[in-house]
mmCIF file of C-alpha atoms in Angstrom:
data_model
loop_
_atom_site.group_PDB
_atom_site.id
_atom_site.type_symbol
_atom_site.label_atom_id
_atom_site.label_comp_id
_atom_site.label_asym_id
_atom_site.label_seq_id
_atom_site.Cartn_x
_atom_site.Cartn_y
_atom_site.Cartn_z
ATOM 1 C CA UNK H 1 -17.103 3.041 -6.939
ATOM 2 C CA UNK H 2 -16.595 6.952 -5.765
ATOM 3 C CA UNK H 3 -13.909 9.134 -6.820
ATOM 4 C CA UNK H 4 -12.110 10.827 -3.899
ATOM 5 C CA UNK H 5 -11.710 14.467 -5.204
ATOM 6 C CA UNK H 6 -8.269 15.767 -4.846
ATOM 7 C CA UNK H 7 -7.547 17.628 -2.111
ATOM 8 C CA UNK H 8 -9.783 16.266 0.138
ATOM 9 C CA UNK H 9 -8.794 13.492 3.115
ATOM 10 C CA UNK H 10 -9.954 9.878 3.358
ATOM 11 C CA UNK H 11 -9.519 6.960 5.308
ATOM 12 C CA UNK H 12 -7.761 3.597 4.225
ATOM 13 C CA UNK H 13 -8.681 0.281 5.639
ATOM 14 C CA UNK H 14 -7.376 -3.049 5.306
ATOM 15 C CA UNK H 15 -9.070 -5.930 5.239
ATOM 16 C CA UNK H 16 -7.719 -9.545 5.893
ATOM 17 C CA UNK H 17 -9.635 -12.173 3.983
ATOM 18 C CA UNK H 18 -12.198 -13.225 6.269
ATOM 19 C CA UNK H 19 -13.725 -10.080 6.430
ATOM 20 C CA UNK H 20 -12.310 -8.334 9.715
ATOM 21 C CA UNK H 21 -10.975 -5.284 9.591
ATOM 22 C CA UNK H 22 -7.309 -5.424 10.068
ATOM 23 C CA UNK H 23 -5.978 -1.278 10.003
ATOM 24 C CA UNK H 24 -6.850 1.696 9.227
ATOM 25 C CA UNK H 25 -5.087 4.975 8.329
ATOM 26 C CA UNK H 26 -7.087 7.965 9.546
ATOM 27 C CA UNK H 27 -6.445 10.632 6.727
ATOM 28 C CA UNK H 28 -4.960 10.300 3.740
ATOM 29 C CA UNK H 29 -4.630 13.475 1.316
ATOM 30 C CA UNK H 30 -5.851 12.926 -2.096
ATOM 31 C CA UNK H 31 -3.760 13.587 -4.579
ATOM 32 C CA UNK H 32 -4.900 11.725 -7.757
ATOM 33 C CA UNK H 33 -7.821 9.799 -8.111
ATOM 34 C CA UNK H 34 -9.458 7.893 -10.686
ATOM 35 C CA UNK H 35 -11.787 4.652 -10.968
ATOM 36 C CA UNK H 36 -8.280 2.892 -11.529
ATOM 37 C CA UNK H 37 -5.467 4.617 -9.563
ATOM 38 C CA UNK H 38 -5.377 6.596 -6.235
ATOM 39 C CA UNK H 39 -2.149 8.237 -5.201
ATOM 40 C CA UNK H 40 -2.014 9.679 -1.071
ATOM 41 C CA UNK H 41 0.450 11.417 1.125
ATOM 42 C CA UNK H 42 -0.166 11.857 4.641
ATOM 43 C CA UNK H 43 2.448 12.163 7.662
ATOM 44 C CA UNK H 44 1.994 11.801 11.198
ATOM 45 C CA UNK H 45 -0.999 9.974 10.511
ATOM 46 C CA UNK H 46 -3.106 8.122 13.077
ATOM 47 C CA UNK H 47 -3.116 4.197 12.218
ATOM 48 C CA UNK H 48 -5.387 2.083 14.453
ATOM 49 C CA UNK H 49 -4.640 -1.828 14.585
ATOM 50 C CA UNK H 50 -7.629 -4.337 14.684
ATOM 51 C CA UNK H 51 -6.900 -4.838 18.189
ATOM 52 C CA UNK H 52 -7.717 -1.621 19.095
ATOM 53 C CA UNK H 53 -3.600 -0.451 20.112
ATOM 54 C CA UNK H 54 -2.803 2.983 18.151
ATOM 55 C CA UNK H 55 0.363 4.344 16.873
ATOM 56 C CA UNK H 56 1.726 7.782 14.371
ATOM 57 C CA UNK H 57 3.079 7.153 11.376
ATOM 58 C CA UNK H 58 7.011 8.820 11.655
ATOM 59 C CA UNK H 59 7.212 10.361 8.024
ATOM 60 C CA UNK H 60 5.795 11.592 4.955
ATOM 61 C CA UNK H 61 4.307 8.857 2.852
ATOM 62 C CA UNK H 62 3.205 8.993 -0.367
ATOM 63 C CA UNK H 63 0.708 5.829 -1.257
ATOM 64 C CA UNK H 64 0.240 4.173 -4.830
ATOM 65 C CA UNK H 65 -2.958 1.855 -5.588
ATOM 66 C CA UNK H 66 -4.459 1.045 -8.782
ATOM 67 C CA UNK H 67 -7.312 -1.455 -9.557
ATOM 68 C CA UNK H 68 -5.055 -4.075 -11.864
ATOM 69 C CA UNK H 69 -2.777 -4.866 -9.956
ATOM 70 C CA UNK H 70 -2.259 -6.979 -6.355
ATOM 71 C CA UNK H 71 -0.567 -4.607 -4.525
ATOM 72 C CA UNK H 72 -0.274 -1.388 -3.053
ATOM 73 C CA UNK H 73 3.072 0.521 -2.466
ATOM 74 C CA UNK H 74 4.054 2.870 0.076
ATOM 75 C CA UNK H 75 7.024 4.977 -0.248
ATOM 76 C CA UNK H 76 8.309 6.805 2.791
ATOM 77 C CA UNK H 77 10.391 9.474 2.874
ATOM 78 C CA UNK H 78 13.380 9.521 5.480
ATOM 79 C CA UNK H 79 16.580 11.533 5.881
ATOM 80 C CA UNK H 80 18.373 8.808 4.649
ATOM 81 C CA UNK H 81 16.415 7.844 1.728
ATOM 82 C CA UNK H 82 13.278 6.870 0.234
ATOM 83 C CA UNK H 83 11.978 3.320 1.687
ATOM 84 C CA UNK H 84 9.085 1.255 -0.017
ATOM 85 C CA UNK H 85 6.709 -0.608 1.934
ATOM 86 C CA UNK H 86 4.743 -2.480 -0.498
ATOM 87 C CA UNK H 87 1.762 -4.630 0.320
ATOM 88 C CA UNK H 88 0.186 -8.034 -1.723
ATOM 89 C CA UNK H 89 -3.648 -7.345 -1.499
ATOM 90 C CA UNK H 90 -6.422 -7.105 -3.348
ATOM 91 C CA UNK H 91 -7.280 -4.366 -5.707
ATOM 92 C CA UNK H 92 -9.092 -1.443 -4.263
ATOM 93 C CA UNK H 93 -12.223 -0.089 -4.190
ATOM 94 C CA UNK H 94 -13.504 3.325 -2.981
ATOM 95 C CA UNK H 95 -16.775 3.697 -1.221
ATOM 96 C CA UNK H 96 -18.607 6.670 0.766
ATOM 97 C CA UNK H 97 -15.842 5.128 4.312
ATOM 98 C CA UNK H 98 -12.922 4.835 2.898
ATOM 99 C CA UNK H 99 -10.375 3.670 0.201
ATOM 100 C CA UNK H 100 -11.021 -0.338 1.292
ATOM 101 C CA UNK H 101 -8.600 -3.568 0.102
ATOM 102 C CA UNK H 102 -7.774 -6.937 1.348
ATOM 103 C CA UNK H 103 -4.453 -7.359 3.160
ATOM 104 C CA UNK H 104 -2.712 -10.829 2.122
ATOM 105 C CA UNK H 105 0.082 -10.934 4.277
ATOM 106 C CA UNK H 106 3.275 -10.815 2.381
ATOM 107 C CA UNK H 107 5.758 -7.626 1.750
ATOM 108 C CA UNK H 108 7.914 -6.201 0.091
ATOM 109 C CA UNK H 109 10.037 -3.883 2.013
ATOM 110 C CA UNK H 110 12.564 -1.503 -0.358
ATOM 111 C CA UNK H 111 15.679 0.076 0.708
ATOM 112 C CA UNK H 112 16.755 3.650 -1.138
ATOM 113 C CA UNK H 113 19.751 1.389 -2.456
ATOM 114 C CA UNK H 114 16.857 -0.424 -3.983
ATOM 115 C CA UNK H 115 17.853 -4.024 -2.411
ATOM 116 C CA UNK H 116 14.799 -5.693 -1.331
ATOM 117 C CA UNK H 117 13.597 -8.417 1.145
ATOM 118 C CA UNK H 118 10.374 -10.395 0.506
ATOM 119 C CA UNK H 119 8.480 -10.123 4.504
ATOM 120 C CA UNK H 120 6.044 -12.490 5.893
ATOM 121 C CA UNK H 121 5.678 -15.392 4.407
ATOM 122 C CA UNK H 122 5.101 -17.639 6.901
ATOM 123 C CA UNK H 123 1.826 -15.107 7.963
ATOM 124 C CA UNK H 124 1.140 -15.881 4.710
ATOM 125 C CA UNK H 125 1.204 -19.530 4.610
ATOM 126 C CA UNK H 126 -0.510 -19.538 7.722
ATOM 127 C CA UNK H 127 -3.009 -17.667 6.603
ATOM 128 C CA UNK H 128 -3.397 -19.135 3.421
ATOM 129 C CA UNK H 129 -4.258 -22.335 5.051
ATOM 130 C CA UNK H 130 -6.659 -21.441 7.961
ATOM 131 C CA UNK H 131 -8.432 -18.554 6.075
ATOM 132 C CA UNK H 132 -8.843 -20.684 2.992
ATOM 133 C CA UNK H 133 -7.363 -18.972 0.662
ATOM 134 C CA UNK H 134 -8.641 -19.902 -2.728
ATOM 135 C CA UNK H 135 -6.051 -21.317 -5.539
ATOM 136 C CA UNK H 136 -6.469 -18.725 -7.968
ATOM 137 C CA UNK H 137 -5.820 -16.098 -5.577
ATOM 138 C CA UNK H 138 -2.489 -17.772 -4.586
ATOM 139 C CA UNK H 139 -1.884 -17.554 -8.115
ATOM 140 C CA UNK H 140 -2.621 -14.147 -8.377
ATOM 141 C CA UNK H 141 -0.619 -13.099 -5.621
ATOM 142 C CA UNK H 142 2.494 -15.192 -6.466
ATOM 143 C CA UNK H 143 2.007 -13.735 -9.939
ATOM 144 C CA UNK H 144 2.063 -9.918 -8.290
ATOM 145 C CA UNK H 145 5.223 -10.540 -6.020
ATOM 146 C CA UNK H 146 7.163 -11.329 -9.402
ATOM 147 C CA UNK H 147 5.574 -8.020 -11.071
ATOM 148 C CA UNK H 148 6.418 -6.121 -8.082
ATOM 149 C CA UNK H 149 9.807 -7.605 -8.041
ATOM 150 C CA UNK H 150 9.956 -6.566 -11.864
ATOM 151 C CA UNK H 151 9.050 -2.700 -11.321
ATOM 152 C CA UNK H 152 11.560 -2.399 -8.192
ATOM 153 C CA UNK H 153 14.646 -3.900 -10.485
ATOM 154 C CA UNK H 154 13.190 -1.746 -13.659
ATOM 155 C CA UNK H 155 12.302 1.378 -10.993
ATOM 156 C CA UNK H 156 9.190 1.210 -12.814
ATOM 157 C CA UNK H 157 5.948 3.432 -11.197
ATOM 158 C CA UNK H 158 6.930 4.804 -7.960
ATOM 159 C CA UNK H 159 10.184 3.418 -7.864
ATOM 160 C CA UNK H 160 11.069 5.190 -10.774
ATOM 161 C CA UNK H 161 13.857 7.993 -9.761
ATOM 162 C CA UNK H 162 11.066 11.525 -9.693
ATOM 163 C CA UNK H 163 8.076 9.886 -8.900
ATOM 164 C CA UNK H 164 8.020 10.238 -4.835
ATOM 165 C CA UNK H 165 9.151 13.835 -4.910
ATOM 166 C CA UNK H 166 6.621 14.639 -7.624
ATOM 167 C CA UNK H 167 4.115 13.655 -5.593
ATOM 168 C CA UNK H 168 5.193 15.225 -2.560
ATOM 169 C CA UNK H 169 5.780 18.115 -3.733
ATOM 170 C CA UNK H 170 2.342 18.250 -4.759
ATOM 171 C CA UNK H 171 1.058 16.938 -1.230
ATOM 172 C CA UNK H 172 3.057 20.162 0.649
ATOM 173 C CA UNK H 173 1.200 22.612 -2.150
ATOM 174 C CA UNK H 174 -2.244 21.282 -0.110
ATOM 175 C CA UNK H 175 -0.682 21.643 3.303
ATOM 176 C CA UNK H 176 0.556 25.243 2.756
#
């Protein structure tokens, strides 16, 4: 797997698990990066759906991955608050493209009072049954939603209370 190097902009695809492509995020900044965790901000980003419709993300975002765990979090920074948008997929990997993981459907979406709702799980079921989603990976991911769930009541890793404006902070320092 490549390291990004910091400062530099990549792309971020998703995946689904039959192998189409399913997003991608034209430029993320990087702002940590080793063979186990990547940390991004971008804003106003171009994201391009599978289907070929386009749309600008409306805020700075500040994205968490890291190769043990089955999800990815996004937190996005509003007037009124911080908002998570967190993602069950596969770890990632990083190759000479683009930061690269599998989408599996379900979400997590965080409000800055830190309430939560679980998203998609009928995609997810649906999925599950006509992409063939092995056992252990249902496993896995069922696994992850109760970790995730864990960190968000604990404000553990991004949720904890610095973590988004740390990180910020340090993507402005590349835009100025």
């Amino acid at each position: 797997m490549e390291i990004p190097i910091e400062g530099e902009n990549i792309q971020i695809h998703s995946y689904k698990h039959d192998g189409h492509l399913h997003r991608v995020w034209e430029e993320t900044k990087v702002l940590k990066a080793t063979s186990h965790l990547f940390i991004g901000g971008n804003d106003h980003t171009l994201v391009t759906e599978s289907d070929g419709r386009s749309w600008i993300t409306r805020e700075p975002a500040i994205s968490y991955f890291r190769t043990d765990l089955w999800f990815n979090i996004i937190g996005m920074i509003r007037d009124d608050g911080i908002y998570y948008y967190c993602n069950l997929g596969s770890p990632f990997v990083v190759d000479e493209e683009a930061l690269k993981y599998i989408d599996y459907d379900l979400d997590i979406k965080v409000f800055p009072d830190m309430t939560y709702s679980l998203l998609d799980e009928d995609e997810y079921e649906y999925n599950r049954l006509h992409m063939g989603y092995p056992e252990e990976i249902d496993n896995i991911l069922k696994q992850n939603v109760e970790k995730l769930i864990y960190w968000i009541r604990q404000r553990q890793g991004p949720f904890s209370a610095d973590f988004i404006d740390i990180w910020y902070d340090r993507y402005l320092s590349y835009r100025s």
